[in-house]
Amino acid sequence: IDLTHTHTYTRVPCLFMSMEDFLRDHGLQEYYPRFMAQGIDEVEDVRRERRLDALLDSVGMTANPGHIKKFKEALSGAGSGGGGGQK
Protein backbone atom coordinates (compact mmCIF):
# COMPACT_ATOMS: atom_id res chain seq x y z
CA ILE A 1 0.00 0.00 0.00
CA ASP A 2 1.37 3.35 -1.06
CA LEU A 3 0.64 5.74 1.81
CA THR A 4 2.46 8.63 0.14
CA HIS A 5 -0.10 8.88 -2.66
CA THR A 6 -2.63 11.65 -2.15
CA HIS A 7 -5.87 12.27 -3.95
CA THR A 8 -6.93 15.62 -5.29
CA TYR A 9 -10.63 16.22 -4.90
CA THR A 10 -12.47 18.64 -7.14
CA ARG A 11 -15.42 20.46 -5.72
CA VAL A 12 -18.16 19.84 -8.26
CA PRO A 13 -21.61 21.35 -7.80
CA CYS A 14 -24.34 18.77 -7.64
CA LEU A 15 -28.12 18.84 -7.77
CA PHE A 16 -28.49 18.01 -4.09
CA MET A 17 -26.25 20.84 -2.91
CA SER A 18 -27.91 23.39 -0.67
CA MET A 19 -28.66 26.74 -2.29
CA GLU A 20 -26.70 28.44 0.46
CA ASP A 21 -23.52 26.50 -0.41
CA PHE A 22 -24.12 26.79 -4.16
CA LEU A 23 -24.58 30.56 -4.01
CA ARG A 24 -21.63 31.04 -1.66
CA ASP A 25 -19.37 28.92 -3.89
CA HIS A 26 -20.18 31.20 -6.83
CA GLY A 27 -20.01 34.54 -5.02
CA LEU A 28 -23.78 35.05 -5.11
CA GLN A 29 -24.58 34.58 -1.41
CA GLU A 30 -26.38 37.92 -1.24
CA TYR A 31 -29.36 36.24 -2.96
CA TYR A 32 -29.69 33.40 -0.46
CA PRO A 33 -32.38 35.01 1.77
CA ARG A 34 -34.48 35.77 -1.31
CA PHE A 35 -34.21 32.20 -2.60
CA MET A 36 -35.24 30.96 0.85
CA ALA A 37 -38.25 33.30 0.79
CA GLN A 38 -39.27 31.63 -2.50
CA GLY A 39 -39.00 28.18 -0.89
CA ILE A 40 -35.82 27.23 -2.77
CA ASP A 41 -33.62 25.19 -0.44
CA GLU A 42 -31.57 23.07 -2.85
CA VAL A 43 -30.11 23.43 -6.33
CA GLU A 44 -32.47 20.66 -7.43
CA ASP A 45 -35.42 22.96 -6.64
CA VAL A 46 -34.11 25.50 -9.15
CA ARG A 47 -33.49 22.82 -11.79
CA ARG A 48 -37.19 21.88 -11.56
CA GLU A 49 -38.30 25.50 -11.92
CA ARG A 50 -39.92 25.97 -15.32
CA ARG A 51 -39.95 29.77 -15.07
CA LEU A 52 -36.30 30.31 -14.19
CA ASP A 53 -36.16 33.88 -15.52
CA ALA A 54 -39.20 34.82 -13.41
CA LEU A 55 -37.56 33.24 -10.35
CA LEU A 56 -34.32 35.16 -10.95
CA ASP A 57 -36.36 38.34 -11.30
CA SER A 58 -38.19 37.64 -8.03
CA VAL A 59 -34.90 37.27 -6.14
CA GLY A 60 -33.59 40.53 -7.62
CA MET A 61 -30.91 39.03 -9.81
CA THR A 62 -32.13 40.66 -13.04
CA ALA A 63 -30.66 43.95 -11.85
CA ASN A 64 -27.22 42.45 -12.49
CA PRO A 65 -26.93 40.58 -15.82
CA GLY A 66 -23.43 39.39 -14.86
CA HIS A 67 -24.90 37.59 -11.85
CA ILE A 68 -27.54 35.94 -14.05
CA LYS A 69 -24.85 34.70 -16.43
CA LYS A 70 -22.71 33.40 -13.56
CA PHE A 71 -25.72 31.69 -11.95
CA LYS A 72 -26.90 30.02 -15.16
CA GLU A 73 -23.40 28.82 -16.05
CA ALA A 74 -22.96 27.36 -12.56
CA LEU A 75 -26.41 25.76 -12.71
CA SER A 76 -25.55 24.24 -16.08
CA GLY A 77 -22.40 22.77 -14.52
CA ALA A 78 -24.49 21.37 -11.66
CA GLY A 79 -26.79 19.63 -14.12
CA SER A 80 -23.98 17.98 -16.05
CA GLY A 81 -22.12 16.90 -12.93
CA GLY A 82 -18.99 18.80 -13.87
CA GLY A 83 -17.37 21.88 -15.14
CA GLY A 84 -16.36 24.98 -13.29
CA GLY A 85 -15.40 23.15 -10.10
CA GLN A 86 -12.72 24.44 -7.78
CA LYS A 87 -9.81 22.43 -6.44
mmCIF file of C-alpha atoms in Angstrom, residues 38-80:
data_model
loop_
_atom_site.group_PDB
_atom_site.id
_atom_site.type_symbol
_atom_site.label_atom_id
_atom_site.label_comp_id
_atom_site.label_asym_id
_atom_site.label_seq_id
_atom_site.Cartn_x
_atom_site.Cartn_y
_atom_site.Cartn_z
ATOM 1 C CA GLN A 38 -39.268 31.631 -2.498
ATOM 2 C CA GLY A 39 -38.996 28.180 -0.886
ATOM 3 C CA ILE A 40 -35.823 27.235 -2.772
ATOM 4 C CA ASP A 41 -33.620 25.192 -0.436
ATOM 5 C CA GLU A 42 -31.567 23.074 -2.855
ATOM 6 C CA VAL A 43 -30.108 23.431 -6.328
ATOM 7 C CA GLU A 44 -32.472 20.658 -7.432
ATOM 8 C CA ASP A 45 -35.416 22.964 -6.636
ATOM 9 C CA VAL A 46 -34.112 25.504 -9.155
ATOM 10 C CA ARG A 47 -33.495 22.823 -11.789
ATOM 11 C CA ARG A 48 -37.186 21.884 -11.564
ATOM 12 C CA GLU A 49 -38.303 25.501 -11.917
ATOM 13 C CA ARG A 50 -39.920 25.974 -15.321
ATOM 14 C CA ARG A 51 -39.951 29.767 -15.067
ATOM 15 C CA LEU A 52 -36.295 30.309 -14.190
ATOM 16 C CA ASP A 53 -36.161 33.879 -15.520
ATOM 17 C CA ALA A 54 -39.197 34.817 -13.412
ATOM 18 C CA LEU A 55 -37.556 33.245 -10.352
ATOM 19 C CA LEU A 56 -34.325 35.162 -10.947
ATOM 20 C CA ASP A 57 -36.358 38.344 -11.302
ATOM 21 C CA SER A 58 -38.188 37.640 -8.027
ATOM 22 C CA VAL A 59 -34.895 37.266 -6.143
ATOM 23 C CA GLY A 60 -33.591 40.529 -7.617
ATOM 24 C CA MET A 61 -30.906 39.029 -9.809
ATOM 25 C CA THR A 62 -32.128 40.663 -13.038
ATOM 26 C CA ALA A 63 -30.659 43.953 -11.845
ATOM 27 C CA ASN A 64 -27.216 42.454 -12.495
ATOM 28 C CA PRO A 65 -26.926 40.580 -15.819
ATOM 29 C CA GLY A 66 -23.434 39.390 -14.858
ATOM 30 C CA HIS A 67 -24.897 37.589 -11.854
ATOM 31 C CA ILE A 68 -27.538 35.936 -14.046
ATOM 32 C CA LYS A 69 -24.852 34.696 -16.430
ATOM 33 C CA LYS A 70 -22.715 33.401 -13.556
ATOM 34 C CA PHE A 71 -25.725 31.692 -11.946
ATOM 35 C CA LYS A 72 -26.895 30.015 -15.162
ATOM 36 C CA GLU A 73 -23.395 28.817 -16.050
ATOM 37 C CA ALA A 74 -22.957 27.362 -12.556
ATOM 38 C CA LEU A 75 -26.408 25.764 -12.710
ATOM 39 C CA SER A 76 -25.548 24.240 -16.076
ATOM 40 C CA GLY A 77 -22.397 22.771 -14.520
ATOM 41 C CA ALA A 78 -24.491 21.365 -11.660
ATOM 42 C CA GLY A 79 -26.789 19.629 -14.118
ATOM 43 C CA SER A 80 -23.980 17.980 -16.048
#
